Tab-separated table of C-alpha atoms and ligand atoms in Angstrom:
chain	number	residue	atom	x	y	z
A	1	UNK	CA	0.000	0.000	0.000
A	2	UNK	CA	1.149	2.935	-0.933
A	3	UNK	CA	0.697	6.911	0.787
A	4	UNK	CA	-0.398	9.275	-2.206
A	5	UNK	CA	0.213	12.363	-0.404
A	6	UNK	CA	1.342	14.091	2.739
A	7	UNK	CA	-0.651	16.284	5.090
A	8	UNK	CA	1.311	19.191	6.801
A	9	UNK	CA	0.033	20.705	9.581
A	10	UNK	CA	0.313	24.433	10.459
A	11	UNK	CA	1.358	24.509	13.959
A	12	UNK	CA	1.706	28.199	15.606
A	13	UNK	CA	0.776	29.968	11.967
A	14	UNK	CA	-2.825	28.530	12.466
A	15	UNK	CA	-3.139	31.211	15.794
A	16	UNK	CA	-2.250	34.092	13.645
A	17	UNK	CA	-6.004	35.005	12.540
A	18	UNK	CA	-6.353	38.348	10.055
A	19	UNK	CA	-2.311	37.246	8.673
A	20	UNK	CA	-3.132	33.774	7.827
A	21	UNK	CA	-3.515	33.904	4.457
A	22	UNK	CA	-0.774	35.804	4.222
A	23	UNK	CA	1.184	32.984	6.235
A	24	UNK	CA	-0.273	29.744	3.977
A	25	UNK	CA	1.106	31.386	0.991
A	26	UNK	CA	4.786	31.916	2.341
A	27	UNK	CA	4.531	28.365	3.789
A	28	UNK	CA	3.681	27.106	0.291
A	29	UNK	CA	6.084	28.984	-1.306
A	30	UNK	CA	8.714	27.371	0.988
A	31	UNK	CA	7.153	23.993	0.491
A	32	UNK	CA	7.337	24.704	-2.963
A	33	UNK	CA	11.179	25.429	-3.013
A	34	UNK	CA	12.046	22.826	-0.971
A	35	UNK	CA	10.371	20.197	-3.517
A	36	UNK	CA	11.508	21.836	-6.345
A	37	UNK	CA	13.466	18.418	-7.029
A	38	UNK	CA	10.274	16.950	-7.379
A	39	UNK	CA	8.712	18.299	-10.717
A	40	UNK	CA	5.625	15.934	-9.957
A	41	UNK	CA	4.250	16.722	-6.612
A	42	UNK	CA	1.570	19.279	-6.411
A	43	UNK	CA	0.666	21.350	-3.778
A	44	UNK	CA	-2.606	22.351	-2.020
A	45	UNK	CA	-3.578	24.457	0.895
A	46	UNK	CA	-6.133	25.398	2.439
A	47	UNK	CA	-6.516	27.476	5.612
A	48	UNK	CA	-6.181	25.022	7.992
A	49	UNK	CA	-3.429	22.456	6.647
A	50	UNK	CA	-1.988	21.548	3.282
A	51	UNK	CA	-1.521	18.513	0.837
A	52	UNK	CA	1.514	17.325	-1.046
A	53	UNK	CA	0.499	15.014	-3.476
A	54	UNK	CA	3.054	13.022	-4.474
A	55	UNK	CA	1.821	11.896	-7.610
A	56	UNK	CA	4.495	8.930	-8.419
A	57	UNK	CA	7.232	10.672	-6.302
A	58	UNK	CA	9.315	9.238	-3.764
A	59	UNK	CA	7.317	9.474	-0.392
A	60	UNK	CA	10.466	9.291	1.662
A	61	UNK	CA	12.566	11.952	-0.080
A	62	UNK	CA	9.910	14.209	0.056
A	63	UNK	CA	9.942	13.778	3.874
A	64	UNK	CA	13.419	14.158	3.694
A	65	UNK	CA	12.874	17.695	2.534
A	66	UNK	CA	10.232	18.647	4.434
A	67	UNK	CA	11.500	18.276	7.636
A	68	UNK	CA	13.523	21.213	6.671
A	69	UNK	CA	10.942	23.843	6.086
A	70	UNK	CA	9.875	26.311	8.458
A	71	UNK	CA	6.449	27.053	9.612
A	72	UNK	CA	5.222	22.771	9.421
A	73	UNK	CA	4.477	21.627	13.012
A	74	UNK	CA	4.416	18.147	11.744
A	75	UNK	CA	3.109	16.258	8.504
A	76	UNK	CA	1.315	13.002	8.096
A	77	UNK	CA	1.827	10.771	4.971
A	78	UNK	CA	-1.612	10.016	4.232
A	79	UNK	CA	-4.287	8.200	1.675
A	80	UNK	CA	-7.378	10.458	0.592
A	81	UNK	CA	-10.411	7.428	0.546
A	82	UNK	CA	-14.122	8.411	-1.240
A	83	UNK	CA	-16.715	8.566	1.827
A	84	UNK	CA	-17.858	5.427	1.480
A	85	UNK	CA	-17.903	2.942	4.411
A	86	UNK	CA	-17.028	-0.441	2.292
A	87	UNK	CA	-14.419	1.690	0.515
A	88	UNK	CA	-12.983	2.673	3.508
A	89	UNK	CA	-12.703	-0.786	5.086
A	90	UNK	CA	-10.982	-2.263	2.348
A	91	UNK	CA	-8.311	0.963	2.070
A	92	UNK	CA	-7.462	0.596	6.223
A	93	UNK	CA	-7.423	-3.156	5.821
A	94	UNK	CA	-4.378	-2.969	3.068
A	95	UNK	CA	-2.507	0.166	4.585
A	96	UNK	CA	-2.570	-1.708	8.297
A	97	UNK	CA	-1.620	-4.955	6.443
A	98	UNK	CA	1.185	-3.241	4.400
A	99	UNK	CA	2.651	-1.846	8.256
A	100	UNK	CA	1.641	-5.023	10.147
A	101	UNK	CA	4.106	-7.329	11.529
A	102	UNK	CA	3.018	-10.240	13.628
A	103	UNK	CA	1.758	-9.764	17.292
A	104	UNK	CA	1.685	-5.988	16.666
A	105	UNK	CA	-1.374	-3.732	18.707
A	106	UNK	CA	-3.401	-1.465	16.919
A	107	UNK	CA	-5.728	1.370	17.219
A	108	UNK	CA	-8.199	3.301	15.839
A	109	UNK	CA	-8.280	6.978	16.222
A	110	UNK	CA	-11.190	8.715	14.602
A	111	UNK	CA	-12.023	12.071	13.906
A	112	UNK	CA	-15.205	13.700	12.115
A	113	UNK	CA	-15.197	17.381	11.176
A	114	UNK	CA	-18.447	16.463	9.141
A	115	UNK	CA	-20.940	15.056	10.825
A	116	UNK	CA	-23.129	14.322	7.731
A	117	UNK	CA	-21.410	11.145	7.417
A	118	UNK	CA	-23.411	7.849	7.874
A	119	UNK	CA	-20.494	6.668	10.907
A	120	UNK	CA	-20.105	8.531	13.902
A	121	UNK	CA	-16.550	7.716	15.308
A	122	UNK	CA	-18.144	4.737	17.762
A	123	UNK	CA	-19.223	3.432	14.414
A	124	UNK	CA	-16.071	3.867	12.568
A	125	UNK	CA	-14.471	2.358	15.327
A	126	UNK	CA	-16.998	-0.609	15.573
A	127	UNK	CA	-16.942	-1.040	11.718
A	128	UNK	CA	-13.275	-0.418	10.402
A	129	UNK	CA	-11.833	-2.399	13.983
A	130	UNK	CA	-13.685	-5.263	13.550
A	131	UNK	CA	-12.797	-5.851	9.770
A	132	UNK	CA	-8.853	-5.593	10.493
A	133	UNK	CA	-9.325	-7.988	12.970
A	134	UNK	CA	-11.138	-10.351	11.126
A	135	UNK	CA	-8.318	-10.105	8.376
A	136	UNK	CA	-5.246	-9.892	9.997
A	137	UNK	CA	-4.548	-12.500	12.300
A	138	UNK	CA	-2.735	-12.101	15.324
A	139	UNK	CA	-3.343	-8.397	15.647
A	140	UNK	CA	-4.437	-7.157	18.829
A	141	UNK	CA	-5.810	-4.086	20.139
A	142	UNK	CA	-3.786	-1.734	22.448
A	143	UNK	CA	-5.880	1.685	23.151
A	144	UNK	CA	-3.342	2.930	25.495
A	145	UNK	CA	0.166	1.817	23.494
A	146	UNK	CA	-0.917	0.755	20.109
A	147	UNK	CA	2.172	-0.038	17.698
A	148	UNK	CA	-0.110	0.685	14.523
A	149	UNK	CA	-2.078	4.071	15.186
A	150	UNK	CA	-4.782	4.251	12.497
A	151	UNK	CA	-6.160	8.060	12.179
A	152	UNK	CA	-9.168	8.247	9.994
A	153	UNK	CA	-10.603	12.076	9.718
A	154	UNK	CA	-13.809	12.528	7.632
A	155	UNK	CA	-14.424	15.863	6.135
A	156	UNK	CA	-16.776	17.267	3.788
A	157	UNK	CA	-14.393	16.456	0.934
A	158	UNK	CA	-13.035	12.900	1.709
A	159	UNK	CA	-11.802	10.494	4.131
A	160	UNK	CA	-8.346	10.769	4.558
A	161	UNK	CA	-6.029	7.524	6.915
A	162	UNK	CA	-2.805	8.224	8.253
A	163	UNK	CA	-0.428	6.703	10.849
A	164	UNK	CA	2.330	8.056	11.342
A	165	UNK	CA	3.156	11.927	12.783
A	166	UNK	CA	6.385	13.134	11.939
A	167	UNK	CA	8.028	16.288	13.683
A	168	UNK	CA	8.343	19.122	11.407
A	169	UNK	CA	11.153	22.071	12.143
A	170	UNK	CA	8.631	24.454	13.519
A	171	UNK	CA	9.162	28.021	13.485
A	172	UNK	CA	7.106	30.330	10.931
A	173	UNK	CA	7.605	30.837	7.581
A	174	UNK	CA	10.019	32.543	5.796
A	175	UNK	CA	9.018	35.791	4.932
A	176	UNK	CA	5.623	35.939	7.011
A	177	UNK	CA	7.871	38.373	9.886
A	178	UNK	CA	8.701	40.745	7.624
A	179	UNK	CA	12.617	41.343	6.895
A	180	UNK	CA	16.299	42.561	8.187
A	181	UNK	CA	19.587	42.524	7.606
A	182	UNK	CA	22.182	39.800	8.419
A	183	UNK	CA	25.566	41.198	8.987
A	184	UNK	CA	27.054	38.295	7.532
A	185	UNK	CA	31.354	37.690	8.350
A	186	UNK	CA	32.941	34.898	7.199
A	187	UNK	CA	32.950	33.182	10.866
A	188	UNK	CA	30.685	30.698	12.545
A	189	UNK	CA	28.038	32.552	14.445
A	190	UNK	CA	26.390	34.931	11.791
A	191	UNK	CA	25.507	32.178	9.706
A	192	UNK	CA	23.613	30.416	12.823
A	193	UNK	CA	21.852	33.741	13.519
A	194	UNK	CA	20.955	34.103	9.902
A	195	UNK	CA	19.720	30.702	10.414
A	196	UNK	CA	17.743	31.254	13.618
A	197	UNK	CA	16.230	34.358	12.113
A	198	UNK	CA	14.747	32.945	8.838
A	199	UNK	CA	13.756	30.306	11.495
A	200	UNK	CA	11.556	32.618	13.114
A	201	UNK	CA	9.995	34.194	9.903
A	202	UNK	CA	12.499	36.352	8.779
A	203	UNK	CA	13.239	37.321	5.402
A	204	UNK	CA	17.710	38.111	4.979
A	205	UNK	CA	19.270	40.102	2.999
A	206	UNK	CA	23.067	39.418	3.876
A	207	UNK	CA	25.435	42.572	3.858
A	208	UNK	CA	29.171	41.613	3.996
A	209	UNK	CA	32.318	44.267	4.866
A	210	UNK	CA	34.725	43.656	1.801
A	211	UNK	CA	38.714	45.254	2.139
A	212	UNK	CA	40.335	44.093	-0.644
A	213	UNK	CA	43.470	43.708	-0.831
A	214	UNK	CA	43.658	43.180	2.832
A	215	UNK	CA	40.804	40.595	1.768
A	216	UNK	CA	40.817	38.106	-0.712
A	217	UNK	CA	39.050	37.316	-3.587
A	218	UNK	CA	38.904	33.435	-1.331
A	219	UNK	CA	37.587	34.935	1.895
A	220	UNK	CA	34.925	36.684	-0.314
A	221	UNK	CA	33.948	32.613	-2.279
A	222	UNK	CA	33.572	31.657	1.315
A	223	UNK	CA	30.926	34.533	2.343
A	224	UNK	CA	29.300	33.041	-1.036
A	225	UNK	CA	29.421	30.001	-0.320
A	226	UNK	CA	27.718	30.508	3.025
A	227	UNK	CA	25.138	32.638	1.587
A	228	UNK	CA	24.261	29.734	-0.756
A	229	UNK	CA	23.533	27.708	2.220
A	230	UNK	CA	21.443	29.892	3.650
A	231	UNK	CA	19.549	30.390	0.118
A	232	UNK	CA	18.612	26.560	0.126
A	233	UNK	CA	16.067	27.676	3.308
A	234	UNK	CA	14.006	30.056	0.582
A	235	UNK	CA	15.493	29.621	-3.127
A	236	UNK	CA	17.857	32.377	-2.970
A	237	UNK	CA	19.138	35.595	-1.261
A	238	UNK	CA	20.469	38.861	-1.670
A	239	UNK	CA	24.451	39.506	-0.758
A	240	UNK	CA	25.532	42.817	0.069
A	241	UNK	CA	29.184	43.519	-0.573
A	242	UNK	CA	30.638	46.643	1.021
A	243	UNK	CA	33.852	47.867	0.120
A	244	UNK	CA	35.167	48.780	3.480
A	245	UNK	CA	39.172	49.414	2.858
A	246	UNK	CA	38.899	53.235	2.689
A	247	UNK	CA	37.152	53.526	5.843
A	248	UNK	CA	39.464	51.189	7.616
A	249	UNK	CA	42.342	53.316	6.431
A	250	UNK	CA	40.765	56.326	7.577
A	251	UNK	CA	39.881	54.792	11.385
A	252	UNK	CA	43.583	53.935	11.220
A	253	UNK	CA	44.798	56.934	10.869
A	254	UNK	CA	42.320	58.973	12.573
A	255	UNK	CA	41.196	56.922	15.835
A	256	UNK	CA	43.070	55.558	18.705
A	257	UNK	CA	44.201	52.316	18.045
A	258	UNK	CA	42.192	51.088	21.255
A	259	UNK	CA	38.960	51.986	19.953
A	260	UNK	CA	39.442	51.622	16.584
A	261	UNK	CA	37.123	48.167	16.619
A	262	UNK	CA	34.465	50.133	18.413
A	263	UNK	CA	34.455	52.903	15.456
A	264	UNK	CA	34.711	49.976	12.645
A	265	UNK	CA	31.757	48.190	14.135
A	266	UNK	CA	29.966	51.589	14.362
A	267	UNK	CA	30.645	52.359	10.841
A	268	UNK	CA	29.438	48.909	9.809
A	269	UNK	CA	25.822	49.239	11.873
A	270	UNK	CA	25.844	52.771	9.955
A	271	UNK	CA	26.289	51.394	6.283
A	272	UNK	CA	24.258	48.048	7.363
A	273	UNK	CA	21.291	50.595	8.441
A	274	UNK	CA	21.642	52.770	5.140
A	275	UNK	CA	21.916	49.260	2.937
A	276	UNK	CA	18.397	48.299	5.049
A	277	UNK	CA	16.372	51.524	4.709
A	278	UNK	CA	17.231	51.204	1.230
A	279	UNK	CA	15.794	47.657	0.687
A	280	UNK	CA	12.639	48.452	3.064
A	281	UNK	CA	13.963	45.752	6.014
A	282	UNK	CA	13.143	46.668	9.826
A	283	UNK	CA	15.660	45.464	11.667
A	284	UNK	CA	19.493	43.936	11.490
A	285	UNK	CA	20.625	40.554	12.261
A	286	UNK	CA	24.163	39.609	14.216
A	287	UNK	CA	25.938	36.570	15.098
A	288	UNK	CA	26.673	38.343	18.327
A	289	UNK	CA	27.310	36.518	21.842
A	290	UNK	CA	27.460	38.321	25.331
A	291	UNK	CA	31.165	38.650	26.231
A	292	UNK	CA	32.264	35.900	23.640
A	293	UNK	CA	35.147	38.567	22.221
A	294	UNK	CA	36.021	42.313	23.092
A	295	UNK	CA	33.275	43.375	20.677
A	296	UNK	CA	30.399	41.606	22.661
A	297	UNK	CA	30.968	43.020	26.200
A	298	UNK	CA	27.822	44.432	27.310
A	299	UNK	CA	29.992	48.258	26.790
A	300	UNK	CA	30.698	47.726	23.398
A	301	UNK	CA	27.112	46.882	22.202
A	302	UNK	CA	25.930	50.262	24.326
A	303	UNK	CA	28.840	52.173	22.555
A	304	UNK	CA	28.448	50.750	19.278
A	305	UNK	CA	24.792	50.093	19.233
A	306	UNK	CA	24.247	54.252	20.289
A	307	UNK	CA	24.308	54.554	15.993
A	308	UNK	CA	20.971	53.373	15.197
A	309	UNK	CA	17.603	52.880	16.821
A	310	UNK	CA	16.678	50.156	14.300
A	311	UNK	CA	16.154	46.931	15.890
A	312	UNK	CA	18.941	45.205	16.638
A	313	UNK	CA	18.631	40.816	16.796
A	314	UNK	CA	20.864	38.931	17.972
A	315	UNK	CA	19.808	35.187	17.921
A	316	UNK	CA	22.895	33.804	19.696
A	317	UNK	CA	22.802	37.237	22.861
A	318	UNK	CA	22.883	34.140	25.538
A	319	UNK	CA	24.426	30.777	23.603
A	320	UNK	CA	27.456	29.354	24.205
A	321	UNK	CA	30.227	28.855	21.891
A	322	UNK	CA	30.219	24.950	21.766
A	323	UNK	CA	25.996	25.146	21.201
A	324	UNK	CA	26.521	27.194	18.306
A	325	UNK	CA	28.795	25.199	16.755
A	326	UNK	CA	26.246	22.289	17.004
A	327	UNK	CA	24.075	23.987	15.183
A	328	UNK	CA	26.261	24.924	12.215
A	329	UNK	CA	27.084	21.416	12.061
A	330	UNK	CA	23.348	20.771	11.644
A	331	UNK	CA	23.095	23.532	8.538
A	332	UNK	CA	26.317	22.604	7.313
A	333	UNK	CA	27.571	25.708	7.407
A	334	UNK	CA	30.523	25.137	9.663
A	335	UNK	CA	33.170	23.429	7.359
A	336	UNK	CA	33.052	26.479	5.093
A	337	UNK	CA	33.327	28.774	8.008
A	338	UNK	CA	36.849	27.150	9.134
A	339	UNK	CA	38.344	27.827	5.831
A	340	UNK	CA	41.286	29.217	7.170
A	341	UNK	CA	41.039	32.895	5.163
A	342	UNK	CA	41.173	36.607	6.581
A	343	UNK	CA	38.120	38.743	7.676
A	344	UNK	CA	38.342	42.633	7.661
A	345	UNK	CA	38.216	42.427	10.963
A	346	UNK	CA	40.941	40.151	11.789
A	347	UNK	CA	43.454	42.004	9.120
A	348	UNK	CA	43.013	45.461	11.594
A	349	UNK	CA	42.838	43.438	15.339
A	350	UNK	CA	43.766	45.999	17.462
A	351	UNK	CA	47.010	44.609	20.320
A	352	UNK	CA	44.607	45.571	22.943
A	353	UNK	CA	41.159	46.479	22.069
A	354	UNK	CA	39.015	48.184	24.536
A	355	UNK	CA	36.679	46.088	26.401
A	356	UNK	CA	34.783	48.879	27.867
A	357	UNK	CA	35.030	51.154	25.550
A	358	UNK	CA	32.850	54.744	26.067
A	359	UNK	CA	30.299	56.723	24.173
A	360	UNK	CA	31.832	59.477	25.039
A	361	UNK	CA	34.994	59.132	23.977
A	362	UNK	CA	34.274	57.252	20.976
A	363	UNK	CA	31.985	60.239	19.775
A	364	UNK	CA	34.993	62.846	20.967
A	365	UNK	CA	37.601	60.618	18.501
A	366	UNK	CA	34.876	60.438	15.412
A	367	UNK	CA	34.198	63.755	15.378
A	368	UNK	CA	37.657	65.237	14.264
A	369	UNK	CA	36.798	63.140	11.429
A	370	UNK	CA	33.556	63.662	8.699
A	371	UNK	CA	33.583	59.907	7.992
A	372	UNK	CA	29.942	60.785	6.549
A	373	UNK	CA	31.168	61.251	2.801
A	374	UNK	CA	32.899	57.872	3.398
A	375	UNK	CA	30.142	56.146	4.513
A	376	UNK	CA	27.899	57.177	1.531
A	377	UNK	CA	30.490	56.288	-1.064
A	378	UNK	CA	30.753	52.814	0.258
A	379	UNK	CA	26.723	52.776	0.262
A	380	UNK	CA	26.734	53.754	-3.189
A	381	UNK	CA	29.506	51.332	-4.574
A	382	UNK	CA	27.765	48.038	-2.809
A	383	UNK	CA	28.043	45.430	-5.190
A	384	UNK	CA	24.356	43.331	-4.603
A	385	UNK	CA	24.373	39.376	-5.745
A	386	UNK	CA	21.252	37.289	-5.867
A	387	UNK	CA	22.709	33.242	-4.542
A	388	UNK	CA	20.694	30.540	-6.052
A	389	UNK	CA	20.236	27.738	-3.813
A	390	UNK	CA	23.014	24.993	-5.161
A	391	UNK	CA	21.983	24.027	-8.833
A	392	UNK	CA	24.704	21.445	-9.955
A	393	UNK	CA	25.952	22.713	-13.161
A	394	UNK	CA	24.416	26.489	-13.530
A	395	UNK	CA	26.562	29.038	-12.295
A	396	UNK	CA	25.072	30.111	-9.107
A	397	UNK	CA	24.697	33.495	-8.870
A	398	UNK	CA	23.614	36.741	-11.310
A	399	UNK	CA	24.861	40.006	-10.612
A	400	UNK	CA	22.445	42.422	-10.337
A	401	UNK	CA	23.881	45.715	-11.247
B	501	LIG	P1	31.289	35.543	13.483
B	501	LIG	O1	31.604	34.150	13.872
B	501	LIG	O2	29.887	35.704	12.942
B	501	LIG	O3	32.318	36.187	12.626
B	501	LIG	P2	32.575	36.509	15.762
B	501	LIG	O4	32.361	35.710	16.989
B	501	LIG	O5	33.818	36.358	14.977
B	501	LIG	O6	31.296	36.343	14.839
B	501	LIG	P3	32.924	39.308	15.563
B	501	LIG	O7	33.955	39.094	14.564
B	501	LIG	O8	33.161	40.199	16.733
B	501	LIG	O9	32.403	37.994	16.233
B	501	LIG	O10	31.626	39.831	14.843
B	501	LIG	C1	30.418	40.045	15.498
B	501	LIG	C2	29.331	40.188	14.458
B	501	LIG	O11	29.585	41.321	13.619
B	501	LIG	C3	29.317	39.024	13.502
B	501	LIG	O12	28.578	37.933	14.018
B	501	LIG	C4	28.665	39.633	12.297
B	501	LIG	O13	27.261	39.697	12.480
B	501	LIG	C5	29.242	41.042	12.298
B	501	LIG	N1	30.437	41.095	11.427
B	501	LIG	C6	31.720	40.953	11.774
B	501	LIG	N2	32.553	41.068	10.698
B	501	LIG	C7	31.761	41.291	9.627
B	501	LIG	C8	31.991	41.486	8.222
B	501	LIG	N3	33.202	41.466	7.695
B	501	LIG	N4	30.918	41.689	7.433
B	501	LIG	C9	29.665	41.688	7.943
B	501	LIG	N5	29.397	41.518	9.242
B	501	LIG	C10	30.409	41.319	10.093
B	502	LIG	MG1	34.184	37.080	13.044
């Protein structure tokens, strides 16, 4: 016996009320990208839950992918059945037969959203129990432990058997909360927030600080290369590259060496927030992690973050090092972020940064400076890329501009 589709279930999007609509069509767009390598499967929601028929693909690698998809609570596979009682026997006779191994417990679990139908669920259970244990010998029944859980809901539409409930990833889909920002270095943790944000609903654009020749062209690949991963959550995403080696020059030269990492990280939260009002996002994303380096002292995000009011997330604020890195195992992010190549901020590393660095004093050292005309110039010469999720052979990403 074979499933013909899969039922997903909303989960927490199913609360939202007024925005639902608005949430089933980001969750099938997802659903849709994640199949993609299925051309046969087709796809139907409704507001309440949603139907992948598989139409001749393979159940299991459909699964596969969408365990991955944000926004499923969990997902069924599942046989639609006409509403017709003999029908229906002979359906949950061969799907419990094709599960069935000898001595196994069963159940029946039965649900009726209509109540038109001839059966109420003391029927169903009367009717569809007694014929599998007429046919199958050996089986038993087990209400409170049951190896073989049969679910059989009636609606208007159909009858649809299931038995199985798989755990989906949760989380909302992308793009139903709107989007920011991901300050995206070529290190561990801002991939894992970038991660944790979509998680939550988020729609990233990724904004990288570029200082070539300080840079290379190979730490650059690898800030590609993690943005692909990242685009195989919603089909693709946008890559910000700013070219930062002027203004690093000019903190050089013009701020104490000591807080020169609080005035880069101020002038990247700047250009980040210009680069975000431009592409109407709310809010920026960091891989950020109280008191993990100089930079994340509770000091230096109240020095640096005194440049914007825009929302500042920070997915990781409270996770420890060795948790993160479990998680970039999981998204397979963490290989490319040990490629051993140089980040802007590594080439510039202070001896001795400041680890409580002062808004006062960091606003007394900027201001013999207009870094202003700086800061617009690097706005204006951002070089924007589009990542495809992976595609084997096509290249896998357009430039825009
Ligand atoms: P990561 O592992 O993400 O690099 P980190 O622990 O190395 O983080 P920092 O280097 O202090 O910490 O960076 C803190 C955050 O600042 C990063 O998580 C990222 O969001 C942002 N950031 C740092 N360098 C860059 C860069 N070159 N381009 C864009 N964002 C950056
Ligand atoms: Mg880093």
């Amino acid at each position: 016996m074979k499933y013909d589709r899969i039922l997903i279930r909303y989960g927490e999007i199913s609360t939202k009320g007024r925005n639902r609509n608005k949430f089933v069509e980001k969750l099938r767009k997802s659903v849709r990208i994640a199949l993609a390598p299925f051309p046969n499967v087709k796809v139907e929601a409704s507001r309440d839950r949603m139907y992948v028929l598989l139409n001749g693909e393979n159940g299991k690698d459909v699964i596969g992918k969408l365990k991955n998809v944000f926004g499923i609570q969990s997902f069924s596979p599942a046989i639609k059945v006409d509403r017709d009682v003999e029908v229906l026997k002979q359906t949950s006779l061969e799907l419990v037969t094709s599960l069935y191994n000898e001595g196994e417990t069963f159940k029946i679990t039965p649900k009726r959203s209509d109540k038109a139908f001839e059966l109420n669920t003391d029927g169903i259970n009367h009717a569809i129990g007694g014929h599998l244990l007429q046919n199958i010998p050996g089986l038993k029944v087990d209400v409170k432990n049951p190896d073989i859980n049969l679910r059989i809901e009636v609606r208007k539409e159909a009858i649809y058997l299931s038995c199985e409930i798989i755990q989906g990833a949760g989380g909302l889909p992308v793009g139903s909360s709107g989007k920011a920002m991901l300050m995206l270095s070529g290190g561990i943790d801002s991939p894992v927030a970038g991660y944790m944000a979509m998680k939550r609903g988020l729609e990233i654009e990724a904004v990288h600080f570029f200082s070539p020749p300080f840079t290379s062209e190979r730490s650059k690949e690898k800030v590609v290369d993690l943005s692909r991963k990242l685009a195989g959550i919603y089909g693709s995403i946008k890559l910000h590259i700013v070219p930062f080696t002027n203004i690093q020059q000019a903190i050089r030269e013009q701020i104490p060496e000591n807080y020169s990492m609080t005035t880069t990280r101020r002038m990247m939260l700047r250009i980040t927030d210009e680069i975000r009002k431009k592409q109407d996002g709310l809010a920026i994303v960091t891989g950020e992690s109280l008191g993990q380096v100089a930079s994340q002292t509770l000091e230096s995000m109240y020095a640096i973050n005194e440049v914007t009011n825009t929302p500042i997330l920070r997915p990781l604020i409270t996770m420890d090092k060795t948790d993160i890195i479990k998680i970039a195992q999981e998204i397979d992010t963490l290989e490319i972020s040990n490629r051993p190549f140089e980040d802007c901020c590594t080439i510039f590393v202070p001896s001795s940064p400041k680890t409580k660095p002062k808004r006062e004093k960091v606003n007394r050292y900027e201001s013999y400076f207009d870094f202003e005309p700086m800061i617009q110039e690097a706005v204006e010469k951002v070089e924007t890329l589009v990542i495809k999720q992976v595609d084997e052979q096509h290249s896998e990403f357009e430039s825009l501009f």
